[in-house]
XYZ file of C-alpha atoms in Angstrom:
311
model
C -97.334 35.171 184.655
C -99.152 32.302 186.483
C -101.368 30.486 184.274
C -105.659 30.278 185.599
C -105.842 27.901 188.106
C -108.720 25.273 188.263
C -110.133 22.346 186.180
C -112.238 22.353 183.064
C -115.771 20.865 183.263
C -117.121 18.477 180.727
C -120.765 19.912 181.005
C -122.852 17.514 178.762
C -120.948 14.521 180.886
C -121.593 16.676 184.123
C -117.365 15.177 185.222
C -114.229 16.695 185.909
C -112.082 16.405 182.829
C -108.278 16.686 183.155
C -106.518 19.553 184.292
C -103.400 19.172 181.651
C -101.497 22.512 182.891
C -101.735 21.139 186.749
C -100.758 17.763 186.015
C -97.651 18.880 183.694
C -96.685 21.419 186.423
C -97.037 18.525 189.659
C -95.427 16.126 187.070
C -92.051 18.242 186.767
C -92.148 19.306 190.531
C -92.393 16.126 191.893
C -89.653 14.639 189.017
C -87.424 17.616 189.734
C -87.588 16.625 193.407
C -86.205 13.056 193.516
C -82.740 12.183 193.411
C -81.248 9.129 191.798
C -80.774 7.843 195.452
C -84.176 7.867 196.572
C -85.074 5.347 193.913
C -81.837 3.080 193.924
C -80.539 4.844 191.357
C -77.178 5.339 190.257
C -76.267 9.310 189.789
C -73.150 8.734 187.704
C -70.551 11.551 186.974
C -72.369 13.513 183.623
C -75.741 13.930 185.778
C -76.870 17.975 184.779
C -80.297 17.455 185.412
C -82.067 18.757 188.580
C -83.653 15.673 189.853
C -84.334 12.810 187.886
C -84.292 12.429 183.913
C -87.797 11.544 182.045
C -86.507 8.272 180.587
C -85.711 7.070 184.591
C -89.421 8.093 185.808
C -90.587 7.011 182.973
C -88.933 3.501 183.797
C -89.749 3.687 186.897
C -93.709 3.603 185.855
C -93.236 1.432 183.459
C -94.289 3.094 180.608
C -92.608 4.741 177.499
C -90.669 8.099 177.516
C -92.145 9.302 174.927
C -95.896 8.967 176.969
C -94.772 10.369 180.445
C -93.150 13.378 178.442
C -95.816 14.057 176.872
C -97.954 14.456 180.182
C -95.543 17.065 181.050
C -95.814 18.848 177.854
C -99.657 18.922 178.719
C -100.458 16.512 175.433
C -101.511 13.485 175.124
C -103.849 11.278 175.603
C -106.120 11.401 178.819
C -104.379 8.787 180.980
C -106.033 5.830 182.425
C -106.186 5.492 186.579
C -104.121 2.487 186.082
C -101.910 4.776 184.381
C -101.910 7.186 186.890
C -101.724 4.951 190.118
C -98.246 3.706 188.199
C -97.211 6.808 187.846
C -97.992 7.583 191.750
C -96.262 4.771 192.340
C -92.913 5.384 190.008
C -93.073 9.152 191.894
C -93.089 8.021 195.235
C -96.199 9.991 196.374
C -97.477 10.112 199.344
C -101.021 9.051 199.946
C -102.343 13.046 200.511
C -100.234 13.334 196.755
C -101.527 10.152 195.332
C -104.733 11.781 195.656
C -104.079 14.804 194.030
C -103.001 13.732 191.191
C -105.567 11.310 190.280
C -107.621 14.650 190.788
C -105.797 16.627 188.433
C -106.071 14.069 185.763
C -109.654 13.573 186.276
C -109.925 10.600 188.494
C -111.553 10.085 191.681
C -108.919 8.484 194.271
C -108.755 5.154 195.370
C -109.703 3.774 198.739
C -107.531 4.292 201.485
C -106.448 1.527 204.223
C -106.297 -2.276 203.632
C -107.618 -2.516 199.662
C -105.423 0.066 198.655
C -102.360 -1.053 196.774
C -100.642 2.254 196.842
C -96.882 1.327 198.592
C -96.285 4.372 201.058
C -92.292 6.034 200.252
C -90.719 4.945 203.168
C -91.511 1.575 202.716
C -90.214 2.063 198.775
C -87.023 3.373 200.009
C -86.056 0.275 201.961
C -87.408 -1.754 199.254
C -85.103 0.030 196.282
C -81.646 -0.747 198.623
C -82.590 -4.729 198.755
C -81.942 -5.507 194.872
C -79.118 -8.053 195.380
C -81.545 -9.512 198.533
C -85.017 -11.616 197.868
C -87.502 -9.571 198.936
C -90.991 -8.590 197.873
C -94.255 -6.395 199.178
C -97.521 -8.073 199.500
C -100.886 -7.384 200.774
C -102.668 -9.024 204.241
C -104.379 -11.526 201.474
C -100.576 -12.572 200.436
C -100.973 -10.563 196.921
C -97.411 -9.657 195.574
C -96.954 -5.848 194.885
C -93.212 -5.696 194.093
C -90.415 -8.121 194.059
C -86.544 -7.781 193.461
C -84.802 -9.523 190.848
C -83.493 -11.723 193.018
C -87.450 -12.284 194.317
C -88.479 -13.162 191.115
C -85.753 -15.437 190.775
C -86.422 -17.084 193.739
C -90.443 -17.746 193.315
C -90.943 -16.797 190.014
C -92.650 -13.070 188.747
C -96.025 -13.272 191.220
C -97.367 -9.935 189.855
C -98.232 -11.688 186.661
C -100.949 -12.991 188.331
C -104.651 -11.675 187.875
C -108.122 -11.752 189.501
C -108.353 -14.332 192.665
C -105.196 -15.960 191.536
C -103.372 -13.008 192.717
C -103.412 -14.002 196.531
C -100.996 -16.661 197.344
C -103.550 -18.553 199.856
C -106.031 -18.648 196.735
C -103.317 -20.348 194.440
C -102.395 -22.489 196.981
C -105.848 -24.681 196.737
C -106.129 -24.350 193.481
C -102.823 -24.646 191.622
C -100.923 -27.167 192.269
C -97.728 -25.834 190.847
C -97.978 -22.891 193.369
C -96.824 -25.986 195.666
C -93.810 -27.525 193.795
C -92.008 -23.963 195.344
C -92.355 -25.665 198.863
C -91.250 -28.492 201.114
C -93.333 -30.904 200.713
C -93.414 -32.020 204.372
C -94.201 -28.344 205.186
C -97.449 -28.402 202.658
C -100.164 -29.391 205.834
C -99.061 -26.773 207.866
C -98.897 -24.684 205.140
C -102.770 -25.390 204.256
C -103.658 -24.682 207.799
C -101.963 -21.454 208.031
C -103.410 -19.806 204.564
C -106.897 -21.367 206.051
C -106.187 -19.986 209.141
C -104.921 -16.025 207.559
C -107.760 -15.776 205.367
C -110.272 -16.340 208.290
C -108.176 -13.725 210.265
C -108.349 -11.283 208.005
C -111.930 -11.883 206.795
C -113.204 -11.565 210.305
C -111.019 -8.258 210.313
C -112.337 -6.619 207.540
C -116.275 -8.253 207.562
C -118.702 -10.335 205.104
C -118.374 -7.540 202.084
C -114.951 -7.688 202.135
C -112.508 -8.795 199.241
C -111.295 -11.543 202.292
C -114.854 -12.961 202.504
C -115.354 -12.877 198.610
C -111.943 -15.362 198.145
C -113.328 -17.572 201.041
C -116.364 -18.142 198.798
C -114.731 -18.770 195.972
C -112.392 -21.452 197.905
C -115.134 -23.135 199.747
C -117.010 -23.379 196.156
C -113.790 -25.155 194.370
C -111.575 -26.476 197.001
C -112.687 -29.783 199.264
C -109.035 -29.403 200.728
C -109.754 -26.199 201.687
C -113.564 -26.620 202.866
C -111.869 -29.074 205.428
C -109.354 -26.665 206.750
C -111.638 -23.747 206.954
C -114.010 -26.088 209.138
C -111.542 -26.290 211.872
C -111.751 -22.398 212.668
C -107.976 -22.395 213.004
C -107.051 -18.717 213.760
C -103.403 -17.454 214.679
C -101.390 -20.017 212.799
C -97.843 -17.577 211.587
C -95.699 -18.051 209.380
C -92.458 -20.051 209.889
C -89.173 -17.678 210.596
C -87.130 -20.286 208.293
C -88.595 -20.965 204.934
C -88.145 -24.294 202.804
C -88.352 -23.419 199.523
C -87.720 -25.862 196.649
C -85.722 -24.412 193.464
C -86.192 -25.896 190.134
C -82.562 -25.133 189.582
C -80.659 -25.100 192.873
C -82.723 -27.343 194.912
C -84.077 -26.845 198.202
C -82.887 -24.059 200.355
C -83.645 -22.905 203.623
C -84.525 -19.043 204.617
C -85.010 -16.751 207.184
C -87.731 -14.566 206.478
C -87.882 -10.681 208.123
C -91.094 -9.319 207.842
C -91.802 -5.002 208.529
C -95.223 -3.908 208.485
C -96.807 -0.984 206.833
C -99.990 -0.524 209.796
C -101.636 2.420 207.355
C -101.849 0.262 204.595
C -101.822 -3.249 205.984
C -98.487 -3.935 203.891
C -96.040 -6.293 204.201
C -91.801 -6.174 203.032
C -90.567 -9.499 203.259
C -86.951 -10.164 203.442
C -85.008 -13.756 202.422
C -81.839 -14.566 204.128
C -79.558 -16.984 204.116
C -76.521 -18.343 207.081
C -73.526 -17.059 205.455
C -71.294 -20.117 205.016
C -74.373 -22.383 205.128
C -75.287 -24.663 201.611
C -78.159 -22.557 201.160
C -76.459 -19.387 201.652
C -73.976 -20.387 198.648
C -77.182 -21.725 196.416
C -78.815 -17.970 196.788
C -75.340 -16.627 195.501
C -75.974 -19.074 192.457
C -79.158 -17.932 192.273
C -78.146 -14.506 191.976
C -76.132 -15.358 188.549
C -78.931 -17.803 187.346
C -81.371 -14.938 187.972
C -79.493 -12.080 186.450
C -78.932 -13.820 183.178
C -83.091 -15.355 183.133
C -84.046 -11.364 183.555
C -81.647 -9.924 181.076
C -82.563 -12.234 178.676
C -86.558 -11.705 179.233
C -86.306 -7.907 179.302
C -84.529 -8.510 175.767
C -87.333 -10.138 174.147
C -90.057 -7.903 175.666
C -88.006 -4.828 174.303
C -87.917 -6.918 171.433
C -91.695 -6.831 170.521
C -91.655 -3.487 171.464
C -93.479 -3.718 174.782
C -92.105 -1.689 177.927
C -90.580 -4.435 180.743
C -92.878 -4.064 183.879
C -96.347 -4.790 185.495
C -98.425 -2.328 183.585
């Protein structure tokens, strides 16, 4: 027997309150439906459950087991939408299913289009078979969304950043360490070209945008920047080869692969090196240096008892 279908109404709030049944039921549906594959997964030879386990959607949301099994046991707590755009996320929704869940538990949807930080499936898919390749998703405004281990061994963990300093042409003019990354013969072009992207996109998306609002803020603090910005460079792209400077390894040199998510104005950038080439051989030392950095951070985060990820 189907349970009653619809959501419960706080009436002395006048809001939609959570609908626990329809969020446990979507929950197990969607879980049920994803194979270790479609996450870059292993499935491994004692696999019995249909779909994937709690404990690997949980980790995949970056949250505890306990919490996300609880949400499909309809208990709980009533989750946050931070909570539930991770757990969107972790799922793999689609946009149409991103939206209904932050409707069953309650929440009105975010935005759609260019401030949305939702990544669409496809482009999750390609991203979960690059883990032994630098590679990370950002935003038109250069904020980082996901990287790979090797990623975060190559730049460091850019989702740790908050506010303003979360776009890379923000840090830029106002951290200097953002810079000791990069060439520094490639640092003036460099300036130009996050001048010259922010303009772009601010004239893209107009004077109330999130584009315009970092402008401000850069013209305010940054007499590097005020100069740049007064030359109305526009169309100034990014380099296809990459100098980045490694506190460990030293400089290296990288081709960069960019795909484009149009719906969502994402970006998947991918870090090569020549095979046989000195740089080539200092991202396969990277690899070990990076492995050993991130098992030995996720230790001490498990450690104090706090779940490794960006939420």
């Amino acid at each position: 027997m189907h349970k009653r279908i619809g959501f419960r109404t706080d009436e002395q709030k006048g809001r939609e309150v959570i609908d626990r049944t329809g969020l446990a039921e979507f929950l197990r549906r969607r879980r049920e439906s994803l194979q270790p594959e479609d996450v870059g997964l292993p499935r491994g030879r004692r696999r019995r459950t249909s779909g994937l386990r709690r404990e690997e959607v949980a980790a995949l949301c970056h949250m505890s087991t306990d919490y996300y099994a609880r949400l499909e046991r309809e208990r709980g707590p009533h989750p946050s939408e931070q909570m539930i755009a991770s757990i969107a996320q972790g799922l793999r929704l689609s946009l149409d299913e991103r939206d209904h869940l932050f409707r069953l538990a309650g929440h009105q949807p975010p935005l759609r289009g260019a401030a949305s930080e939702h990544i669409s499936p496809g482009m999750l898919r390609i991203f979960d078979r690059l883990q032994d390749t630098p590679a990370e998703i950002v935003t038109e405004l250069g904020e980082t969304l996901r990287q790979t281990p090797l990623g975060i061994a190559l730049t460091g963990d850019l989702t740790e950043y908050t506010g303003p300093a979360r776009s890379i042409g923000y840090r830029w003019f106002t951290d200097p360490a953002t810079r000791e990354r990069y060439a520094p013969e490639d640092h003036a072009f460099l300036t130009r070209m996050f001048a010259s992207g922010l303009r772009g996109v601010l004239t893209l998306r107009g004077p109330d945008s999130h584009a315009a609002h970092l402008a401000d803020l850069l013209l305010a603090q940054s007499e590097e920047f005020r100069e740049a910005w007064d030359l109305h460079e526009v169309g100034i792209r990014p380099r296809e080869v990459k100098r980045f400077v490694h506190p460990e390894v030293g400089p290296m040199d990288l081709t960069c692969q960019t795909l484009l998510e149009p719906g969502q104005s994402h970006f998947l950038l991918v870090y090569t090196a020549i095979p046989g080439s000195e740089s080539y051989a200092k991202l396969e030392l990277l690899s070990v240096i990076g492995s050993q950095t991130l098992d030995q951070g996720v230790s001490e985060r498990s450690g104090d008892g706090i779940v490794p990820g960006h939420y």
